[in-house]
Short mmCIF file of C-alpha atoms and ligand atoms in Angstrom, two decimals:
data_model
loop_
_atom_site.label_atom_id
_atom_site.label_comp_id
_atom_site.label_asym_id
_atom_site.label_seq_id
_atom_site.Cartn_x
_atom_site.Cartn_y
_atom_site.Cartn_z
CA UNK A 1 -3.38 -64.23 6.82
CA UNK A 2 -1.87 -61.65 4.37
CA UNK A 3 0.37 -61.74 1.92
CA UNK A 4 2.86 -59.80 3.88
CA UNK A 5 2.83 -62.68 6.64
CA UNK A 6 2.95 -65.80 4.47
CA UNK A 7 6.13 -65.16 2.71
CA UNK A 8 7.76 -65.11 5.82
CA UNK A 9 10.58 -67.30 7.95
CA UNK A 10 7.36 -69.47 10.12
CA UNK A 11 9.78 -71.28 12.59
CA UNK A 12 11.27 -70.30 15.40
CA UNK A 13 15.18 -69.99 15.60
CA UNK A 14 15.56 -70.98 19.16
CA UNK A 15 12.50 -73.41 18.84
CA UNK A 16 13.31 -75.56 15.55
CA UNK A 17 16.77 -74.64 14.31
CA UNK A 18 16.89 -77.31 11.12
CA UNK A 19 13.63 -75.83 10.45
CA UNK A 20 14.40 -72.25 10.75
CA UNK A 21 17.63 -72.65 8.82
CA UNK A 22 15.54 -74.85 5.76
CA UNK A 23 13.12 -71.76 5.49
CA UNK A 24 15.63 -69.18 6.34
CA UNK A 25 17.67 -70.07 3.22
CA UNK A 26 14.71 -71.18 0.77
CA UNK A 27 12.02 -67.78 1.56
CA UNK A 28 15.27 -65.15 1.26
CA UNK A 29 16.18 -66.51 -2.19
CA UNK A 30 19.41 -67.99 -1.07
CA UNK A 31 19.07 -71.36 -2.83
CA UNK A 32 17.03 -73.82 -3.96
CA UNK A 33 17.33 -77.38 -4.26
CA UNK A 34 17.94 -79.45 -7.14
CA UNK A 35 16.53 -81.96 -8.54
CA UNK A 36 19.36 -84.22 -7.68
CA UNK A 37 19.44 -85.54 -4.37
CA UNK A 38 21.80 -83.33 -2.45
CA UNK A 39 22.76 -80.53 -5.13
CA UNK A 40 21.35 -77.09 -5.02
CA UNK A 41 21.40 -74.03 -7.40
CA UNK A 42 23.01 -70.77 -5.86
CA UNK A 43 20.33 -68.08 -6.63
CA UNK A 44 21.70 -64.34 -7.43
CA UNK A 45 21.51 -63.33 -4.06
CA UNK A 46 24.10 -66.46 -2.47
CA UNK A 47 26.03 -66.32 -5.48
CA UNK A 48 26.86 -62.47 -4.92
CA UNK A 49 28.01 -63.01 -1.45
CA UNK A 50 30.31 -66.14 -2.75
CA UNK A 51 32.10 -63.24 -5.76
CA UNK A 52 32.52 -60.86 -2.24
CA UNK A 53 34.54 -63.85 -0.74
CA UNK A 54 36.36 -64.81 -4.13
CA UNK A 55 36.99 -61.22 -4.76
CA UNK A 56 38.50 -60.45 -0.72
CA UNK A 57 40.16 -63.94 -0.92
CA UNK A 58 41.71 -63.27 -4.12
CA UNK A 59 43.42 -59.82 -3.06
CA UNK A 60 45.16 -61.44 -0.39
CA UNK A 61 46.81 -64.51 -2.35
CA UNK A 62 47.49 -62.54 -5.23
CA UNK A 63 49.37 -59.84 -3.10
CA UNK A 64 51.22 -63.20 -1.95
CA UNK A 65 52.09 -64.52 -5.24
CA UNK A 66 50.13 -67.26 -5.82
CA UNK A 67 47.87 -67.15 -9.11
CA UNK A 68 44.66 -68.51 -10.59
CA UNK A 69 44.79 -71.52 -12.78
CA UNK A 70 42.05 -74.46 -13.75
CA UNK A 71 42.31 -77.82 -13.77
CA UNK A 72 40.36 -81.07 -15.40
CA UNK A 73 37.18 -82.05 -13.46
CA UNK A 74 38.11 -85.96 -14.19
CA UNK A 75 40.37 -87.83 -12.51
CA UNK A 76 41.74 -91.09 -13.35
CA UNK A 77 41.35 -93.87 -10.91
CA UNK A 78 45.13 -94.29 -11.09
CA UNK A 79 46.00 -91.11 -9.92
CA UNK A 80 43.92 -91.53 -6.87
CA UNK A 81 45.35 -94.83 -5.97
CA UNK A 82 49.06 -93.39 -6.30
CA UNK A 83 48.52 -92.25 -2.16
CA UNK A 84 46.78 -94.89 -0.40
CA UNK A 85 45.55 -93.00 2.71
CA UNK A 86 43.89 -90.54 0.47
CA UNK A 87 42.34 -92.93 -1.94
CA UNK A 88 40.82 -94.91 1.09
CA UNK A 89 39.81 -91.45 2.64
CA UNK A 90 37.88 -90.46 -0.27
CA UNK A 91 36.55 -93.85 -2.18
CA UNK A 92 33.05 -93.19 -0.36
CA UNK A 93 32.34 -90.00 -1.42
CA UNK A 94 33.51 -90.28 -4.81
CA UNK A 95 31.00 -89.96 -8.21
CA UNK A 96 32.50 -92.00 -10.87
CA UNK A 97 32.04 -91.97 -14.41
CA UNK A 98 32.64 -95.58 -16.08
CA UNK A 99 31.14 -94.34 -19.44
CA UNK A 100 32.42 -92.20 -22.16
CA UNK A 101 29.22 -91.82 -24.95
CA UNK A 102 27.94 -95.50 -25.13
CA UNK A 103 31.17 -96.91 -24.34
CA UNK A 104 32.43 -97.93 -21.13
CA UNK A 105 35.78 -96.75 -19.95
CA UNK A 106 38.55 -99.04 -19.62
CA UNK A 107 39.42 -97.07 -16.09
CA UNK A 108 36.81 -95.57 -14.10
CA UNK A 109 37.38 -91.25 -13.77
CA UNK A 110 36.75 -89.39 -10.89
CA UNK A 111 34.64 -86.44 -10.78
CA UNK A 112 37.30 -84.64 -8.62
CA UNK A 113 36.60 -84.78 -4.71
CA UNK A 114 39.83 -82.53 -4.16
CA UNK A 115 42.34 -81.80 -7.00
CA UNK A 116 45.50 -82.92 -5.40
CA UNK A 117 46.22 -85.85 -7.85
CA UNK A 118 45.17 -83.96 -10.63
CA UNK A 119 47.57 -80.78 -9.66
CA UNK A 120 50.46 -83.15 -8.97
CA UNK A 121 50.73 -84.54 -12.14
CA UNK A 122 50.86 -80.92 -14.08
CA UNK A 123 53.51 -79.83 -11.09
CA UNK A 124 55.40 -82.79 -12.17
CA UNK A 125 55.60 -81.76 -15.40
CA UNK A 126 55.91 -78.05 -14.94
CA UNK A 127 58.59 -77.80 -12.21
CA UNK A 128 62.18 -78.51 -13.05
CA UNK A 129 64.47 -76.44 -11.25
CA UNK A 130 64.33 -74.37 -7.53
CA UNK A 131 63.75 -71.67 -9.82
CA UNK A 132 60.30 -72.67 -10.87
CA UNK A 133 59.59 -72.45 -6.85
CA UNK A 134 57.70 -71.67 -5.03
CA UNK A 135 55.04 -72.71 -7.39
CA UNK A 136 51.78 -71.17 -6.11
CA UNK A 137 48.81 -72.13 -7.51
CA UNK A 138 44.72 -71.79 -6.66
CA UNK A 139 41.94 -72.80 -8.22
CA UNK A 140 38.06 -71.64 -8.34
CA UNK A 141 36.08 -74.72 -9.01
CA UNK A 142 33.05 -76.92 -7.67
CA UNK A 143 33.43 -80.16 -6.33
CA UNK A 144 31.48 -83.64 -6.05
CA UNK A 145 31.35 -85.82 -2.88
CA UNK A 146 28.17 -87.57 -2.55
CA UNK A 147 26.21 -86.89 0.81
CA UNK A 148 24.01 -89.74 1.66
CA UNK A 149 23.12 -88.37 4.98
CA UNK A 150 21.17 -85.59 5.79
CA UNK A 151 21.76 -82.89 3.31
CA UNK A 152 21.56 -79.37 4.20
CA UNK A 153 22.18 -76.34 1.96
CA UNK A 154 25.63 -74.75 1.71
CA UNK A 155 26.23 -77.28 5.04
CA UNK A 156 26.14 -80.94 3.60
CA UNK A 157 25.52 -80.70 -0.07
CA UNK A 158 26.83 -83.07 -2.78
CA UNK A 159 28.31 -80.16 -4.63
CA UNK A 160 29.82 -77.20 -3.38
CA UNK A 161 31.70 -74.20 -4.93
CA UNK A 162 35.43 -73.61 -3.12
CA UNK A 163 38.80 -72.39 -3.75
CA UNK A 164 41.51 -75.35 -3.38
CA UNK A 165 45.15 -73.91 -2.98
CA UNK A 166 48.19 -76.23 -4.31
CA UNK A 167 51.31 -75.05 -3.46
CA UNK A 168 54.96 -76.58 -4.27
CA UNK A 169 58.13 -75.30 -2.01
CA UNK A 170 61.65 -76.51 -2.21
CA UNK A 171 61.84 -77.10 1.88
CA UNK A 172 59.59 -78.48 4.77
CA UNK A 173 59.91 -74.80 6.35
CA UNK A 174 58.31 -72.95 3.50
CA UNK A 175 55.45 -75.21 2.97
CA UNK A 176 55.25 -75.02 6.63
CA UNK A 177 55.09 -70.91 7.14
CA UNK A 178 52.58 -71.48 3.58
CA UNK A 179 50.01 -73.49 5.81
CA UNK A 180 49.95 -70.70 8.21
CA UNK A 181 49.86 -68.00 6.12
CA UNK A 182 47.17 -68.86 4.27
CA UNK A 183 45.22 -70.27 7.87
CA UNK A 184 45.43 -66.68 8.89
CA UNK A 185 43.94 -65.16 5.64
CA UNK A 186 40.90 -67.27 6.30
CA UNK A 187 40.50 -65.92 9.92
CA UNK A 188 40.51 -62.83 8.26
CA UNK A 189 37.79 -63.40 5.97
CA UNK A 190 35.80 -65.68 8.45
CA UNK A 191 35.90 -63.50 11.57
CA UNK A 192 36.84 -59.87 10.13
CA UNK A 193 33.66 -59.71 7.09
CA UNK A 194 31.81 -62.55 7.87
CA UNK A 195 31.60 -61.27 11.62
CA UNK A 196 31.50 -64.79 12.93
CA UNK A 197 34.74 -65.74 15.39
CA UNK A 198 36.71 -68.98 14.98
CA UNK A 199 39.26 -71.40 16.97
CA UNK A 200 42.31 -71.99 14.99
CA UNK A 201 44.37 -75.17 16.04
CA UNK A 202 45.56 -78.20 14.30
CA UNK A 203 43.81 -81.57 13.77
CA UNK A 204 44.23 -84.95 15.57
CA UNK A 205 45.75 -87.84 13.91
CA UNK A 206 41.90 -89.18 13.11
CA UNK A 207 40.54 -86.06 11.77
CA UNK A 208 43.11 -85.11 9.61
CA UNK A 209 43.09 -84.82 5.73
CA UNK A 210 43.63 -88.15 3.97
CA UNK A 211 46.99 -88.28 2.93
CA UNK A 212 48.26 -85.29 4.72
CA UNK A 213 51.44 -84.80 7.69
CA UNK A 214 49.42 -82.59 9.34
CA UNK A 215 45.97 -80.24 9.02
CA UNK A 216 45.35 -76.87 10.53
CA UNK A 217 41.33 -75.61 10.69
CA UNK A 218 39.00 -72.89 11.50
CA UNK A 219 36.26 -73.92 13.20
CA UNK A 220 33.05 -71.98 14.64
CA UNK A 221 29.95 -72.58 16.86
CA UNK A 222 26.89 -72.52 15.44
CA UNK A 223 23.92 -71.58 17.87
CA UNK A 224 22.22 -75.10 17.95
CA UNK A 225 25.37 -76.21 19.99
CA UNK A 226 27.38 -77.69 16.62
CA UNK A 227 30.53 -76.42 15.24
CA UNK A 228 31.08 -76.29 11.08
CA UNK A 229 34.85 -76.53 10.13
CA UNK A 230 35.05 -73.22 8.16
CA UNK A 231 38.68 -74.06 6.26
CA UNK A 232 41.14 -76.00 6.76
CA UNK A 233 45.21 -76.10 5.65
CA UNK A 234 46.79 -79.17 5.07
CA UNK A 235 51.13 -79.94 4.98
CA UNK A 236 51.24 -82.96 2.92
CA UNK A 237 54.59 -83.23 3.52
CA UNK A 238 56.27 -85.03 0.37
CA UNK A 239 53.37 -87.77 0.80
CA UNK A 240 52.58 -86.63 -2.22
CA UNK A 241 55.53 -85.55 -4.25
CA UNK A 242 57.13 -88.65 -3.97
CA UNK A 243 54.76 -90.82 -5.51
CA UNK A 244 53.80 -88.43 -8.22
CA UNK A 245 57.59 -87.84 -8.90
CA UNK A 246 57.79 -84.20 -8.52
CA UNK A 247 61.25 -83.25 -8.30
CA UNK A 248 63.61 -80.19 -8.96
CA UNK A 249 67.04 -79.82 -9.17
CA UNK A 250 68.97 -77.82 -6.53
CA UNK A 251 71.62 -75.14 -6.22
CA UNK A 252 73.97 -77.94 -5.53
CA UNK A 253 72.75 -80.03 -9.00
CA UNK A 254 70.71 -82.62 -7.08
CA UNK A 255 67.75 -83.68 -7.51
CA UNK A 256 64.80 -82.86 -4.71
CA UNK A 257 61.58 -84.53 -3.77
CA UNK A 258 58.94 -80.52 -3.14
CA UNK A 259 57.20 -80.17 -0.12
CA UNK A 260 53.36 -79.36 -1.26
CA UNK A 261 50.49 -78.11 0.79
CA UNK A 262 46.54 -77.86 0.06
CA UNK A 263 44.16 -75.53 1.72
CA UNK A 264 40.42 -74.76 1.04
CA UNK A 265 37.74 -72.77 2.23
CA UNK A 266 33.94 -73.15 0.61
CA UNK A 267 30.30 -72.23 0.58
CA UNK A 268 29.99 -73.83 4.05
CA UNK A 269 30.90 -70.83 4.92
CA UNK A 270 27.53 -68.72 3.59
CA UNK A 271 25.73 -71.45 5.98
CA UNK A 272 27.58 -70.48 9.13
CA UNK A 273 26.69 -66.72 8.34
CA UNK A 274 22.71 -67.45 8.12
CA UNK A 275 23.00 -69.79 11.02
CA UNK A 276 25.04 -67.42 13.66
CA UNK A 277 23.40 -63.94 12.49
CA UNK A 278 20.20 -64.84 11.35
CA UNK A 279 17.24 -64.04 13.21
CA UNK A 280 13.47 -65.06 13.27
CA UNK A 281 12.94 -62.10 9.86
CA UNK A 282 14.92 -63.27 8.02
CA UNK A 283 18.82 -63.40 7.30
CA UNK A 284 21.48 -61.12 8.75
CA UNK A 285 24.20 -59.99 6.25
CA UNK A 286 27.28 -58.31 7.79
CA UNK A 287 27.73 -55.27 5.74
CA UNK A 288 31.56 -55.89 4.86
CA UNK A 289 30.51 -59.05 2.71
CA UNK A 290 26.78 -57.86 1.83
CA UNK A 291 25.78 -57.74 -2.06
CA UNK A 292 23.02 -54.79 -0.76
CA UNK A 293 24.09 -52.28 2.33
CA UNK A 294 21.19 -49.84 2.13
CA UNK A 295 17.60 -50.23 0.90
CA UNK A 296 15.64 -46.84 0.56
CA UNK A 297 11.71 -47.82 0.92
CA UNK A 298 9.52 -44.61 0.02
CA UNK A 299 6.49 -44.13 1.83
CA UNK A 300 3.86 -41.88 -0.94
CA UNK A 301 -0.02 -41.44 -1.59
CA UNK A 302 -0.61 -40.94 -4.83
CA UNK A 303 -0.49 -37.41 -4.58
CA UNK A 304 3.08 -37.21 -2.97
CA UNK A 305 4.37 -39.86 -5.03
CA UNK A 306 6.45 -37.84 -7.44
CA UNK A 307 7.81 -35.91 -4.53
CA UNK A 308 9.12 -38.53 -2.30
CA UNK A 309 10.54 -40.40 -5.04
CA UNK A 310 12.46 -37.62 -5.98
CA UNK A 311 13.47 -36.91 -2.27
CA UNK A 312 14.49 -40.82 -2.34
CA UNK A 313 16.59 -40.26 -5.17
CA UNK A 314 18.21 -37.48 -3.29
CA UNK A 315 19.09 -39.35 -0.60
CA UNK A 316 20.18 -42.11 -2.90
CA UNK A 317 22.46 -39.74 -4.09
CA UNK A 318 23.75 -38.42 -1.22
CA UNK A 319 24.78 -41.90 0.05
CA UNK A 320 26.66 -42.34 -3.05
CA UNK A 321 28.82 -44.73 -4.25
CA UNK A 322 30.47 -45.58 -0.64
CA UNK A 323 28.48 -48.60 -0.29
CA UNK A 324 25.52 -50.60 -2.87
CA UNK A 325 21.85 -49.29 -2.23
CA UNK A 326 18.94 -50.00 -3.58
CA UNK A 327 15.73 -47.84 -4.23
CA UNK A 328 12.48 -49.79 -3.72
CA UNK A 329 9.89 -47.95 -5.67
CA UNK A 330 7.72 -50.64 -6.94
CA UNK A 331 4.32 -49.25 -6.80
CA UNK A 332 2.52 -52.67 -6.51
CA UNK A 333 3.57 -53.66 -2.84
CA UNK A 334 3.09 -51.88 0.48
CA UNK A 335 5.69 -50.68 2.74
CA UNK A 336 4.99 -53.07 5.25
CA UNK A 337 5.17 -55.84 2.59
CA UNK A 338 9.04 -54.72 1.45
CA UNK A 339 9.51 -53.48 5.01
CA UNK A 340 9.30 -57.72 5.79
CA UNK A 341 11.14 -58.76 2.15
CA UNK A 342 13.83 -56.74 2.71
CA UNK A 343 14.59 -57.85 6.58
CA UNK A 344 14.51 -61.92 5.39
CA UNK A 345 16.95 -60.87 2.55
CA UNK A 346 18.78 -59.45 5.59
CA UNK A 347 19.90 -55.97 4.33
CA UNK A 348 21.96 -54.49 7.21
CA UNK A 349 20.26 -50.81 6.60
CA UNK A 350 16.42 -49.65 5.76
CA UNK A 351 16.03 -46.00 4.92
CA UNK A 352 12.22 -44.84 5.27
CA UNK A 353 11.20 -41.70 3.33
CA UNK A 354 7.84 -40.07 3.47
CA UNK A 355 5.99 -36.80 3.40
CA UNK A 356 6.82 -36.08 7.06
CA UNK A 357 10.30 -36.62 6.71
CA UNK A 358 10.56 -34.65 3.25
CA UNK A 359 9.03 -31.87 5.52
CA UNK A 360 12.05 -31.97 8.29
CA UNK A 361 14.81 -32.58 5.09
CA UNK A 362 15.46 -35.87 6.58
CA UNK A 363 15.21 -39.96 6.61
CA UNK A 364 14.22 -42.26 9.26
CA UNK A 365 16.89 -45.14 9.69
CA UNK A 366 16.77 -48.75 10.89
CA UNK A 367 19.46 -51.30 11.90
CA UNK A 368 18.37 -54.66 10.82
CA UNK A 369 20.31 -56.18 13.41
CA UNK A 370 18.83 -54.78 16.63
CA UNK A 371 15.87 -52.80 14.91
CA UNK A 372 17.36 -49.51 16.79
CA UNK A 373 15.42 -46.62 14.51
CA UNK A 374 16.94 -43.23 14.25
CA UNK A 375 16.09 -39.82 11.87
CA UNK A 376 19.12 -38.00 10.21
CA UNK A 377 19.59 -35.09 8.54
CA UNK A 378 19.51 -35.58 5.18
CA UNK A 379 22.60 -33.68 4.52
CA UNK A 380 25.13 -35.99 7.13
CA UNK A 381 23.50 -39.09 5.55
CA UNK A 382 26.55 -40.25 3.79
CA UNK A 383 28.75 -40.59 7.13
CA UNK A 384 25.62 -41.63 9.29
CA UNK A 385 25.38 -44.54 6.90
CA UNK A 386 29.20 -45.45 6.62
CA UNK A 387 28.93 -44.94 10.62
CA UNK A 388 26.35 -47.18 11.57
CA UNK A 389 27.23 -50.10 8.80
CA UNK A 390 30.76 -50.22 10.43
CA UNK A 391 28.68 -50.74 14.13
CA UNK A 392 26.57 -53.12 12.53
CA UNK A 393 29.57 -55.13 11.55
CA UNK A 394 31.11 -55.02 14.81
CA UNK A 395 27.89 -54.89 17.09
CA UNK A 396 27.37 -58.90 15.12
CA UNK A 397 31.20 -59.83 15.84
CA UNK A 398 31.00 -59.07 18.97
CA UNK A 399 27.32 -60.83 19.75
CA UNK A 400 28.39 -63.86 17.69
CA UNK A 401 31.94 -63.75 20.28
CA UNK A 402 29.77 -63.52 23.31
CA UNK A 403 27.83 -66.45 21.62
CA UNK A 404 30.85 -68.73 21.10
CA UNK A 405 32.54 -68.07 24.83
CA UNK A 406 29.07 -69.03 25.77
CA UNK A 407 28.93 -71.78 24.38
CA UNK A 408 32.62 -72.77 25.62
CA UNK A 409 32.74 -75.53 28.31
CA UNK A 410 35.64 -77.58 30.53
CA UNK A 411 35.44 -80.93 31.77
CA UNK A 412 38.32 -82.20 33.76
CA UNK A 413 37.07 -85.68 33.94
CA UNK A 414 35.35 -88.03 31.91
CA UNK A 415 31.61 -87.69 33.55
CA UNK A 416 31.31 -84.42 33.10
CA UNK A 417 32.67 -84.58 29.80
CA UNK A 418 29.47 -86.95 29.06
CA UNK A 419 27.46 -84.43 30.77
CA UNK A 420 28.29 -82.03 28.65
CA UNK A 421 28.38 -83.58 25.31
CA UNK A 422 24.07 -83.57 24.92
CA UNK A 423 24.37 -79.65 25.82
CA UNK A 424 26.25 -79.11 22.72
CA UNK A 425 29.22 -76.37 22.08
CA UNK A 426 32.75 -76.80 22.15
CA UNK A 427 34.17 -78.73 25.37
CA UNK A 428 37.84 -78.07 26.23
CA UNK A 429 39.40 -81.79 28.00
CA UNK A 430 43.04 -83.05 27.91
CA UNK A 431 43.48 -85.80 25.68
CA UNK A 432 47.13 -88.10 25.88
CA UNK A 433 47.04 -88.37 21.80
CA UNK A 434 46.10 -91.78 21.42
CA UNK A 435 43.47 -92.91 18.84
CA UNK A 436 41.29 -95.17 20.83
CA UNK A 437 40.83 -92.80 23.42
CA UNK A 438 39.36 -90.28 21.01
CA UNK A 439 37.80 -93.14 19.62
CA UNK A 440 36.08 -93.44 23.10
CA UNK A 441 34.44 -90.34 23.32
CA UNK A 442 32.90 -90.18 19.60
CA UNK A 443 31.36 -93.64 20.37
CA UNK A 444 30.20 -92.16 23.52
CA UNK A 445 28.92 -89.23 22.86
CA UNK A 446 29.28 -88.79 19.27
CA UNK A 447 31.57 -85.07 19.60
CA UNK A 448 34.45 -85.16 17.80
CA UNK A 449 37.92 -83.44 18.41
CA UNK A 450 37.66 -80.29 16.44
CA UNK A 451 40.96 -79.19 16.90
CA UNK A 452 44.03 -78.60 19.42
CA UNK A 453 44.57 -74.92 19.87
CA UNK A 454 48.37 -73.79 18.76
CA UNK A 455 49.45 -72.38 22.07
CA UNK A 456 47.26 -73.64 24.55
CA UNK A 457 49.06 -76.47 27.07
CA UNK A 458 48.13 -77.74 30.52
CA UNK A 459 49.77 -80.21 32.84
CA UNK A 460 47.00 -82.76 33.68
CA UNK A 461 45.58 -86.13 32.39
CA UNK A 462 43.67 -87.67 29.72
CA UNK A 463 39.77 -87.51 30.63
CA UNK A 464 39.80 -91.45 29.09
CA UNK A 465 42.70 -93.34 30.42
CA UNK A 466 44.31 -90.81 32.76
CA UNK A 467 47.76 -90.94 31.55
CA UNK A 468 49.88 -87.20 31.92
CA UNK A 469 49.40 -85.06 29.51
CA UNK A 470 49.75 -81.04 28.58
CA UNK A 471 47.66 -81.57 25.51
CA UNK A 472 43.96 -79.23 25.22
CA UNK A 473 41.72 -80.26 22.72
CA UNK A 474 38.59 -78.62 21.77
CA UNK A 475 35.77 -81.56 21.16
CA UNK A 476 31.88 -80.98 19.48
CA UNK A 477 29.46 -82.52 17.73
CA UNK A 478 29.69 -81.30 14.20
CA UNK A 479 28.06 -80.55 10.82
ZN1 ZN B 1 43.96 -91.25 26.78
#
């Protein structure tokens, strides 16, 4: 076997998925693991995509007023405690550190799961008066909750890289419209430039954020019949505010408990992408969040070498500086070698230039996502490129859609509900609201209610206990 075979993605997507996913982020350079159980280091190539989300996701809540700030990564045990449901929501992921140098620490501190506590007790101390709201903060940060079970990179990791919102509003109704706001800015980046399509809804009662009033969520199918929560945007209500004291004073002189909210949206994310678009090459990276749009591979002899590279400049140049491309003219590999590097690093578009083509004044083009192969003229290249990335990116939105109706079931009753469940993908039941009947069907079948859709309502009955209900909820097993 050649070199040019034994770098690449062995498994078969549709065959072993874990498998295919393990090599499919290890062999394109994604990650790799560290040598703590459940960490991983975010090579160049993941960490570019990450700044293309940060950058997009940025633009949006700047252009809404909120702004960047940091926080400490230690948290007191105190602070934790101060809201009981999220304290006993968290306690079993949390890392703490009980020694400070060769002392030990009269309280335990937190390396932060989530920075609520943290935030609360600088908003307390910041926010006086309704002037100083809204107060709209965000923070860029990583975060530590220790995954005992099976880890999986970007999916299940101990440490993950995220943006955590905190925001502070003088009425329920703000904080409210805040939640939603910012749950549509993450369908934007989710389905519009990482081409993969999402439910939005709210969360049951079970599956809500520890400590919030209520939790709203994105969540996607992947193609092994599980759905990854992509973000999620919590109302905390004044759960919060109250016992960290955050108050302001009024128009009217009195004093006011704020109404906060939290939303986040992480690296998860960057697994969902390899999972849905990835094929059995190699990733799939839709152009609109790829680090790389266009790799230019010349084909030369030794005699034609100067030429073509020149040609391949050309061409380089005649793209411009619409999009990122990259001119492969390392001398020591073959074509066919980078032809296979660049398709597992997923690079939506492969220019091929050699004598032949030099000859006609043009390039031979290929789609990574379907493989289509096309020649252009050489002197349209700069709109044939911007033309086909922009199909590219809707060709994989609208495969990945096709994917998750697909993989989009009903049960009206309970036994087909069960014979559903081992199929995977999302199943759409009525549920009456109560915990023990969702209870029910995780112990049965281990899906869990992923969400219930905003405007979505039915008259019918629960598929557990049959009492009348109009509720829909989307259930899956989930990462
Ligand atoms: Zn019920």
């Amino acid at each position: 076997m050649g070199r040019e075979n034994s770098m690449g993605i062995t498994a078969k997507k549709a065959e072993d998925f874990p498998e295919w996913y393990s090599q499919a982020v290890i062999k394109s350079g994604l990650v790799d693991y560290g040598p703590v159980h459940g960490t991983t280091a975010f090579a160049p190539q993941s960490y570019a995509l990450w700044e293309n989300i940060q950058d997009i996701f940025n633009a949006m809540i700047k252009k809404s007023g909120h702004k960047n700030a940091y926080f400490p990564l230690l948290i007191p045990e105190g602070f934790l405690s101060k809201e009981a449901e999220h304290f006993k929501g968290f306690v079993p992921e949390i890392y703490w550190v009980t020694h400070n140098g060769s002392s030990e620490l009269k309280e335990r501190l937190a390396i932060r799961p989530t920075s609520e506590t943290m935030i609360y007790y600088f908003m307390a101390r910041w926010i006086r008066s309704w002037r100083d709201l809204p107060m709209l903060l965000n923070q860029w940060c990583n975060i530590l909750r220790a995954e005992i079970k099976d880890t999986k990179p970007f999916v299940r990791t101990s440490e993950f890289l995220w943006q955590e919102g905190h925001t502070a509003h003088a009425t329920d109704k703000e904080a409210e419209e805040e939640v939603m706001r910012i749950l549509e800015y993450y369908r934007t980046i989710v389905e519009d430039y990482i081409a993969v399509p999402v439910l939005m809804g709210r969360k049951s009662e079970l599956e809500k954020f520890a400590g919030a009033k209520y939790t709203l969520t994105i969540e996607a199918m992947m193609p092994d019949g599980k759905a990854i929560q992509m973000a999620t945007s919590h109302h905390l209500g004044q759960n919060f505010s109250k016992p960290f004291g955050i108050k302001f004073l009024g128009q009217d002189s009195k004093e006011y408990n704020v109404w906060t909210t939290s939303w986040g949206i992480s690296t998860r994310t960057l697994g969902a992408l390899v999972m849905v678009h990835g094929d059995d090459k190699g990733l799939v990276i839709p152009p609109r969040i790829a680090d790389v749009h266009v790799v230019i591979i010349p084909i030369f002899t030794k005699d034609n070498r100067e030429e073509v590279l020149e040609f391949c400049e050309e061409i380089k140049r005649g793209i411009g500086d619409s999009c990122s491309t990259v001119l492969d003219s390392d001398e020591n590999t073959s074509p066919g070698y980078k032809f296979n590097a660049w398709e597992l690093k997923g690079v939506p578009l492969r220019l091929e230039a050699g004598q032949r083509d030099m000859e006609k004044h043009q390039v031979t083009l290929v789609r990574r996502d379907n493989g289509q192969k096309s020649a252009v003229d050489i002197g349209s290249i700069r709109e044939k490129v911007a033309q086909t990335l922009d199909d590219i990116q809707k060709s994989l939105y609208s495969k990945a859609r096709e994917g998750l109706a697909k993989s989009t079931h009903e049960a009206d009753t309970y036994a087909k509900f069960r014979e559903l469940a081992p199929k995977g993908g999302f199943i759409k039941a009525q549920w009456c609201g109560k915990d023990e009947c969702e209870l029910k069907i995780k112990e049965d079948t281990t899906a869990t209610s992923r969400l219930i859709p905003f405007n979505e309502k039915k008259k019918g009955a629960c598929i557990v206990c049959g009492s009348p209900t109009e509720t829909i909820v989307y259930f899956a097993r989930a990462y």
